[in-house]
Amino acid sequence: MPHGEPMETDDDAPRPAAALVLGAKVLRGGQPSAALKRRALHAARLYREAVVERIIASGGPPGGRPTEAEVIRSLCLTAGVPDEAILLENKAASTEENIRFARPILEAERIGAVWLVTDGFHARRASFTARMQGMEAEMSCPALTGVPLGRRVKTYLRETGALAVYAVRLWRG
């Protein structure tokens, strides 16, 4: 290496971006709920558009077969994401656990930027939860096409209450 040029170290190496897909319900027979399918396919699109280099599929519940993470992985594979780009976190049973259990994976993979992938109605709580755990993340939400207005309103109201509960829980420690 010529004199005066900086030596490249591991710290100088580019750090990949990742989409952290927050789990949602898996239906009977291992079928994804509409929310889980939306989220997984949105993450696959982020991968195909080179916004992210890794997808972290998050969600259990433990003992559930298949787990939310496994269903996300399957959907991403079908959508053209290579297996080596998908990492599984299959223990989380809540938004708080999605973030907490994904952190060691993000650190081990030396992820730079994180995109939280969830539905828009869930985005405020997910973002708040990530910030409270010291994670800097961008939000990326799929469109809620085909979701009836009444269901969207009900879901936004439920999430507002859930955000308040999370805030109190985290504030109390």
Coordinates of N, CA and C in Angstrom, one line a residue:
M1 N 0.8 -1.2 0.0 CA 0.0 0.0 0.0 C 0.9 1.2 0.0
P2 N 0.6 2.2 -0.9 CA 1.4 3.4 -0.9 C 1.4 4.2 0.4
H3 N 2.5 4.9 0.7 CA 2.6 5.7 1.9 C 1.5 6.8 1.9
G4 N 0.9 7.0 3.1 CA -0.1 8.1 3.2 C -1.5 7.7 3.0
E5 N -1.7 6.5 2.4 CA -3.1 6.1 2.2 C -3.6 5.4 3.4
P6 N -4.9 5.7 3.8 CA -5.4 5.0 5.0 C -5.5 3.5 4.8
M7 N -5.1 2.8 5.9 CA -5.2 1.4 5.9 C -6.7 1.0 6.2
E8 N -7.2 0.1 5.4 CA -8.6 -0.3 5.6 C -8.6 -1.3 6.7
T9 N -9.5 -1.1 7.7 CA -9.6 -2.0 8.8 C -11.1 -2.5 8.7
D10 N -11.4 -3.5 9.6 CA -12.7 -4.0 9.7 C -13.7 -2.8 10.0
D11 N -13.3 -1.8 10.8 CA -14.2 -0.7 11.1 C -14.5 0.1 9.9
D12 N -13.6 0.1 8.9 CA -13.8 0.9 7.7 C -14.6 0.2 6.7
A13 N -14.8 -1.1 6.9 CA -15.6 -1.8 5.9 C -17.0 -1.4 5.8
P14 N -17.6 -1.4 4.7 CA -19.0 -1.0 4.6 C -19.9 -1.9 5.4
R15 N -20.8 -1.3 6.1 CA -21.7 -2.1 6.9 C -23.1 -2.2 6.2
P16 N -23.6 -3.5 6.1 CA -24.8 -3.7 5.4 C -26.0 -3.1 6.1
A17 N -27.0 -2.8 5.3 CA -28.3 -2.4 5.9 C -29.2 -3.6 6.0
A18 N -30.1 -3.6 6.9 CA -31.0 -4.7 7.1 C -32.5 -4.2 7.3
A19 N -33.4 -5.0 6.8 CA -34.8 -4.9 7.1 C -35.1 -5.8 8.3
L20 N -35.6 -5.3 9.4 CA -36.0 -6.1 10.5 C -37.6 -6.2 10.4
V21 N -38.0 -7.4 9.9 CA -39.5 -7.6 9.7 C -40.1 -8.1 11.0
L22 N -41.0 -7.3 11.5 CA -41.7 -7.6 12.8 C -42.8 -8.6 12.5
G23 N -42.9 -9.6 13.3 CA -43.8 -10.7 13.0 C -45.3 -10.3 13.2
A24 N -46.1 -11.1 12.7 CA -47.6 -11.0 12.8 C -48.1 -12.4 12.8
K25 N -49.4 -12.6 13.0 CA -50.0 -13.9 13.2 C -49.8 -14.8 12.0
V26 N -49.5 -16.1 12.4 CA -49.5 -17.2 11.4 C -50.8 -18.0 11.6
L27 N -51.5 -18.2 10.6 CA -52.8 -18.9 10.6 C -52.7 -20.4 10.6
R28 N -53.8 -21.1 10.8 CA -53.8 -22.6 10.8 C -53.1 -23.1 9.5
G29 N -52.4 -24.1 9.7 CA -51.7 -24.7 8.5 C -50.5 -24.0 8.1
G30 N -50.0 -23.1 8.9 CA -48.8 -22.3 8.6 C -49.0 -21.2 7.6
Q31 N -50.2 -20.8 7.3 CA -50.5 -19.8 6.4 C -50.3 -18.4 7.0
P32 N -49.7 -17.5 6.2 CA -49.4 -16.1 6.8 C -50.7 -15.3 6.9
S33 N -50.9 -14.6 7.9 CA -52.0 -13.6 8.0 C -51.7 -12.5 6.9
A34 N -52.7 -11.7 6.6 CA -52.5 -10.7 5.6 C -51.3 -9.7 6.0
A35 N -51.3 -9.4 7.3 CA -50.3 -8.5 7.8 C -48.9 -9.1 7.6
L36 N -48.7 -10.4 8.0 CA -47.4 -11.0 7.9 C -47.0 -11.1 6.4
K37 N -47.9 -11.4 5.5 CA -47.5 -11.5 4.1 C -47.1 -10.1 3.6
R38 N -47.9 -9.0 3.9 CA -47.6 -7.7 3.5 C -46.2 -7.3 3.9
R39 N -45.9 -7.5 5.2 CA -44.6 -7.2 5.7 C -43.4 -7.9 5.1
A40 N -43.6 -9.2 4.9 CA -42.5 -10.0 4.3 C -42.3 -9.6 2.9
L41 N -43.3 -9.4 2.1 CA -43.2 -9.1 0.7 C -42.6 -7.7 0.5
H42 N -42.9 -6.8 1.5 CA -42.3 -5.4 1.5 C -40.8 -5.5 1.7
A43 N -40.4 -6.3 2.7 CA -39.0 -6.5 2.9 C -38.3 -7.1 1.7
A44 N -38.9 -8.0 1.1 CA -38.3 -8.6 -0.1 C -38.1 -7.6 -1.2
R45 N -39.1 -6.7 -1.3 CA -39.0 -5.6 -2.3 C -37.8 -4.7 -1.9
L46 N -37.6 -4.4 -0.6 CA -36.5 -3.6 -0.2 C -35.2 -4.2 -0.6
Y47 N -35.1 -5.5 -0.5 CA -34.0 -6.3 -0.8 C -33.7 -6.2 -2.3
R48 N -34.7 -6.5 -3.1 CA -34.6 -6.5 -4.6 C -34.2 -5.1 -5.1
E49 N -34.7 -4.0 -4.4 CA -34.3 -2.7 -4.8 C -33.0 -2.2 -4.3
A50 N -32.3 -3.1 -3.6 CA -31.0 -2.9 -3.0 C -31.0 -1.8 -1.9
V51 N -32.1 -1.6 -1.2 CA -32.2 -0.7 -0.1 C -31.5 -1.4 1.1
V52 N -31.7 -2.7 1.2 CA -31.1 -3.5 2.3 C -30.3 -4.7 1.7
E53 N -29.3 -5.2 2.4 CA -28.6 -6.4 2.0 C -29.0 -7.7 2.8
R54 N -29.7 -7.4 3.9 CA -30.1 -8.5 4.8 C -31.5 -8.3 5.2
I55 N -32.2 -9.4 5.5 CA -33.5 -9.4 6.1 C -33.5 -10.2 7.3
I56 N -33.9 -9.6 8.4 CA -34.0 -10.3 9.7 C -35.5 -10.6 9.9
A57 N -35.9 -11.9 9.8 CA -37.3 -12.3 10.0 C -37.4 -12.6 11.5
S58 N -38.4 -11.8 12.1 CA -38.5 -11.9 13.6 C -39.9 -12.3 14.0
G59 N -39.9 -13.3 14.9 CA -41.2 -13.6 15.5 C -41.3 -15.1 15.8
G60 N -41.8 -15.4 17.0 CA -42.1 -16.8 17.3 C -43.5 -17.2 17.0
P61 N -44.3 -17.6 17.9 CA -43.9 -17.8 19.3 C -43.1 -19.1 19.5
P62 N -42.3 -19.1 20.5 CA -41.6 -20.4 20.8 C -42.6 -21.5 20.9
G63 N -42.3 -22.6 20.2 CA -43.2 -23.8 20.2 C -44.2 -23.7 19.1
G64 N -44.4 -22.6 18.5 CA -45.3 -22.5 17.3 C -44.6 -23.0 16.1
R65 N -45.3 -23.8 15.3 CA -44.8 -24.4 14.1 C -45.7 -24.1 13.0
P66 N -45.3 -23.5 12.0 CA -44.0 -22.8 11.9 C -44.1 -21.5 12.6
T67 N -42.9 -20.9 13.0 CA -42.9 -19.7 13.7 C -43.1 -18.5 12.6
E68 N -43.4 -17.3 13.1 CA -43.6 -16.2 12.3 C -42.3 -16.0 11.4
A69 N -41.2 -16.1 12.1 CA -39.9 -15.9 11.3 C -39.8 -16.9 10.2
E70 N -40.1 -18.1 10.4 CA -40.0 -19.1 9.4 C -40.9 -18.9 8.2
V71 N -42.1 -18.3 8.5 CA -43.1 -18.0 7.4 C -42.6 -16.8 6.7
I72 N -42.0 -15.8 7.4 CA -41.4 -14.6 6.7 C -40.3 -15.1 5.8
R73 N -39.5 -16.0 6.3 CA -38.4 -16.5 5.4 C -38.9 -17.2 4.2
S74 N -39.9 -18.0 4.3 CA -40.5 -18.7 3.2 C -41.0 -17.7 2.1
L75 N -41.7 -16.7 2.6 CA -42.3 -15.7 1.7 C -41.2 -15.0 1.0
C76 N -40.1 -14.6 1.7 CA -39.0 -13.9 1.1 C -38.3 -14.7 0.1
L77 N -38.1 -16.0 0.4 CA -37.5 -16.9 -0.6 C -38.3 -17.0 -1.9
T78 N -39.6 -17.1 -1.7 CA -40.5 -17.2 -2.9 C -40.4 -15.9 -3.7
A79 N -40.2 -14.8 -3.0 CA -40.1 -13.5 -3.7 C -38.7 -13.2 -4.2
G80 N -37.8 -14.2 -4.2 CA -36.5 -14.0 -4.8 C -35.4 -13.6 -4.0
V81 N -35.5 -13.6 -2.7 CA -34.4 -13.2 -1.8 C -33.6 -14.5 -1.5
P82 N -32.3 -14.5 -1.7 CA -31.5 -15.7 -1.4 C -31.5 -16.0 0.0
D83 N -31.4 -17.3 0.3 CA -31.4 -17.8 1.7 C -30.3 -17.2 2.5
E84 N -29.1 -17.0 2.0 CA -28.0 -16.4 2.8 C -28.3 -15.0 3.2
A85 N -29.2 -14.3 2.6 CA -29.5 -12.9 3.0 C -30.6 -12.8 4.1
I86 N -31.1 -14.0 4.5 CA -32.2 -14.0 5.5 C -31.7 -14.6 6.8
L87 N -31.9 -13.8 7.9 CA -31.5 -14.3 9.2 C -32.8 -14.4 10.1
L88 N -32.8 -15.5 10.9 CA -34.0 -15.7 11.7 C -33.8 -15.4 13.2
E89 N -34.8 -14.8 13.7 CA -35.0 -14.6 15.1 C -36.4 -15.1 15.4
N90 N -36.4 -16.3 16.0 CA -37.7 -17.0 16.1 C -38.2 -17.2 17.5
K91 N -37.9 -16.3 18.4 CA -38.4 -16.5 19.8 C -39.3 -15.4 20.2
A92 N -39.3 -14.2 19.6 CA -40.1 -13.0 20.0 C -41.6 -13.3 20.0
A93 N -42.2 -12.8 21.0 CA -43.7 -12.9 21.1 C -44.3 -11.5 21.3
S94 N -43.5 -10.5 21.1 CA -44.1 -9.1 21.2 C -43.2 -8.2 20.5
T95 N -43.6 -7.0 20.3 CA -42.8 -5.9 19.6 C -41.5 -5.7 20.4
E96 N -41.7 -5.6 21.7 CA -40.5 -5.3 22.5 C -39.5 -6.5 22.3
E97 N -39.9 -7.7 22.3 CA -39.0 -8.8 22.1 C -38.4 -8.9 20.7
N98 N -39.2 -8.5 19.7 CA -38.7 -8.4 18.3 C -37.4 -7.6 18.3
I99 N -37.5 -6.4 18.9 CA -36.4 -5.5 18.9 C -35.2 -6.1 19.8
R100 N -35.6 -6.5 21.0 CA -34.5 -6.9 21.9 C -33.8 -8.2 21.4
F101 N -34.5 -9.1 20.9 CA -33.9 -10.4 20.4 C -33.2 -10.2 19.1
A102 N -33.5 -9.2 18.3 CA -32.9 -8.9 17.0 C -31.5 -8.2 17.2
R103 N -31.4 -7.5 18.3 CA -30.2 -6.7 18.5 C -28.9 -7.5 18.5
P104 N -28.8 -8.7 19.1 CA -27.5 -9.5 19.0 C -27.3 -9.9 17.6
I105 N -28.3 -10.2 16.8 CA -28.1 -10.6 15.4 C -27.6 -9.4 14.6
L106 N -28.1 -8.2 14.8 CA -27.7 -7.0 14.1 C -26.2 -6.7 14.5
E107 N -25.9 -6.9 15.7 CA -24.5 -6.6 16.2 C -23.5 -7.7 15.5
A108 N -23.9 -8.9 15.6 CA -23.1 -10.0 15.0 C -22.9 -9.8 13.5
E109 N -23.9 -9.4 12.8 CA -23.8 -9.2 11.4 C -23.2 -7.8 11.0
R110 N -22.9 -7.0 12.1 CA -22.3 -5.7 11.9 C -23.2 -4.8 11.0
I111 N -24.5 -4.8 11.2 CA -25.4 -4.1 10.4 C -25.3 -2.6 10.7
G112 N -25.3 -1.8 9.7 CA -25.2 -0.4 9.8 C -26.6 0.3 10.0
A113 N -27.4 0.3 8.9 CA -28.7 0.9 9.0 C -29.8 -0.2 9.2
V114 N -30.8 0.2 9.9 CA -31.9 -0.8 10.2 C -33.2 -0.1 9.7
W115 N -33.9 -0.9 8.9 CA -35.3 -0.5 8.5 C -36.3 -1.4 9.2
L116 N -37.1 -0.8 10.1 CA -38.2 -1.6 10.7 C -39.3 -1.8 9.7
V117 N -39.7 -3.0 9.4 CA -40.8 -3.2 8.5 C -42.0 -3.7 9.3
T118 N -43.0 -2.9 9.2 CA -44.3 -3.3 9.9 C -45.4 -2.5 9.2
D119 N -46.6 -2.7 9.6 CA -47.7 -1.9 9.1 C -47.7 -0.5 9.7
G120 N -48.3 0.4 8.9 CA -48.3 1.8 9.3 C -49.0 2.0 10.7
F121 N -50.0 1.3 11.0 CA -50.7 1.4 12.2 C -49.8 1.0 13.4
H122 N -48.8 0.2 13.2 CA -48.0 -0.3 14.2 C -46.6 0.4 14.3
A123 N -46.4 1.3 13.3 CA -45.1 2.0 13.2 C -44.7 2.9 14.4
R124 N -45.7 3.6 14.9 CA -45.3 4.5 16.1 C -44.9 3.7 17.2
R125 N -45.6 2.6 17.6 CA -45.2 1.8 18.7 C -43.8 1.1 18.4
A126 N -43.6 0.6 17.2 CA -42.4 -0.1 16.9 C -41.2 0.9 17.0
S127 N -41.4 2.1 16.4 CA -40.4 3.1 16.5 C -40.0 3.5 17.9
F128 N -41.1 3.7 18.7 CA -40.9 4.1 20.1 C -40.1 3.0 20.8
T129 N -40.5 1.8 20.6 CA -39.9 0.7 21.3 C -38.4 0.6 20.9
A130 N -38.1 0.7 19.6 CA -36.7 0.7 19.2 C -35.9 1.8 19.8
R131 N -36.5 3.0 19.8 CA -35.7 4.2 20.5 C -35.5 3.9 21.9
M132 N -36.5 3.4 22.6 CA -36.3 3.1 24.1 C -35.3 2.1 24.3
Q133 N -35.0 1.2 23.4 CA -33.9 0.2 23.5 C -32.6 0.7 22.9
G134 N -32.5 1.9 22.5 CA -31.3 2.5 21.9 C -31.0 2.1 20.5
M135 N -32.0 1.7 19.8 CA -31.8 1.3 18.4 C -32.3 2.5 17.5
E136 N -31.4 2.9 16.6 CA -31.8 3.9 15.6 C -32.3 3.1 14.4
A137 N -33.5 3.4 14.0 CA -34.0 2.7 12.8 C -35.0 3.6 12.1
E138 N -35.0 3.4 10.8 CA -36.0 4.0 9.9 C -37.2 3.1 9.8
M139 N -38.4 3.7 9.5 CA -39.6 2.9 9.3 C -39.8 2.7 7.8
S140 N -40.3 1.5 7.5 CA -40.7 1.2 6.1 C -41.9 0.4 6.2
C141 N -43.0 0.9 5.7 CA -44.3 0.3 5.9 C -45.0 0.0 4.5
P142 N -45.5 -1.2 4.4 CA -46.2 -1.5 3.1 C -47.6 -0.8 3.1
A143 N -48.1 -0.7 1.9 CA -49.4 -0.1 1.8 C -50.5 -1.0 2.3
L144 N -51.5 -0.4 2.9 CA -52.6 -1.3 3.5 C -53.7 -1.5 2.4
T145 N -53.4 -1.9 1.3 CA -54.4 -2.1 0.2 C -55.3 -3.2 0.6
G146 N -56.5 -3.1 0.3 CA -57.5 -4.1 0.6 C -58.0 -4.2 2.0
V147 N -57.5 -3.4 2.9 CA -57.9 -3.4 4.3 C -59.1 -2.5 4.4
P148 N -60.3 -3.0 4.8 CA -61.4 -2.1 4.9 C -61.2 -1.0 5.9
L149 N -61.8 0.2 5.7 CA -61.7 1.4 6.5 C -62.0 1.1 8.0
G150 N -63.1 0.4 8.3 CA -63.5 0.1 9.6 C -62.4 -0.7 10.4
R151 N -61.8 -1.6 9.7 CA -60.7 -2.4 10.3 C -59.5 -1.6 10.6
R152 N -59.2 -0.7 9.6 CA -58.0 0.2 9.8 C -58.2 1.1 11.0
V153 N -59.4 1.7 11.1 CA -59.7 2.6 12.3 C -59.6 1.8 13.6
K154 N -60.2 0.6 13.6 CA -60.1 -0.2 14.8 C -58.6 -0.5 15.2
T155 N -57.8 -0.8 14.2 CA -56.4 -1.2 14.4 C -55.6 0.0 14.9
Y156 N -55.9 1.2 14.3 CA -55.2 2.4 14.8 C -55.5 2.7 16.2
L157 N -56.8 2.6 16.6 CA -57.2 2.8 18.0 C -56.6 1.9 18.9
R158 N -56.5 0.6 18.6 CA -55.9 -0.4 19.4 C -54.4 -0.1 19.6
E159 N -53.7 0.3 18.5 CA -52.3 0.6 18.6 C -52.0 1.8 19.5
T160 N -53.0 2.8 19.4 CA -52.8 4.0 20.3 C -52.8 3.6 21.7
G161 N -53.7 2.7 22.1 CA -53.8 2.2 23.5 C -52.5 1.4 23.8
A162 N -52.1 0.5 22.9 CA -50.9 -0.3 23.1 C -49.7 0.6 23.3
L163 N -49.6 1.7 22.5 CA -48.4 2.6 22.7 C -48.4 3.2 24.1
A164 N -49.6 3.6 24.6 CA -49.6 4.1 25.9 C -49.2 3.1 27.0
V165 N -49.6 1.9 26.8 CA -49.2 0.8 27.8 C -47.7 0.6 27.7
Y166 N -47.2 0.5 26.5 CA -45.7 0.3 26.3 C -45.0 1.4 27.0
A167 N -45.4 2.7 26.8 CA -44.7 3.8 27.3 C -44.7 3.7 28.9
V168 N -45.8 3.4 29.5 CA -45.9 3.3 30.9 C -44.9 2.2 31.4
R169 N -45.0 1.0 30.7 CA -44.2 -0.1 31.1 C -42.7 0.2 31.0
L170 N -42.3 0.8 29.9 CA -40.9 1.1 29.7 C -40.4 2.3 30.7
W171 N -41.3 3.2 30.9 CA -41.0 4.3 31.8 C -40.8 3.8 33.3
R172 N -41.6 2.8 33.7 CA -41.4 2.2 35.0 C -40.2 1.3 35.1
G173 N -39.7 0.9 34.0 CA -38.5 0.1 34.0 C -38.9 -1.3 34.2

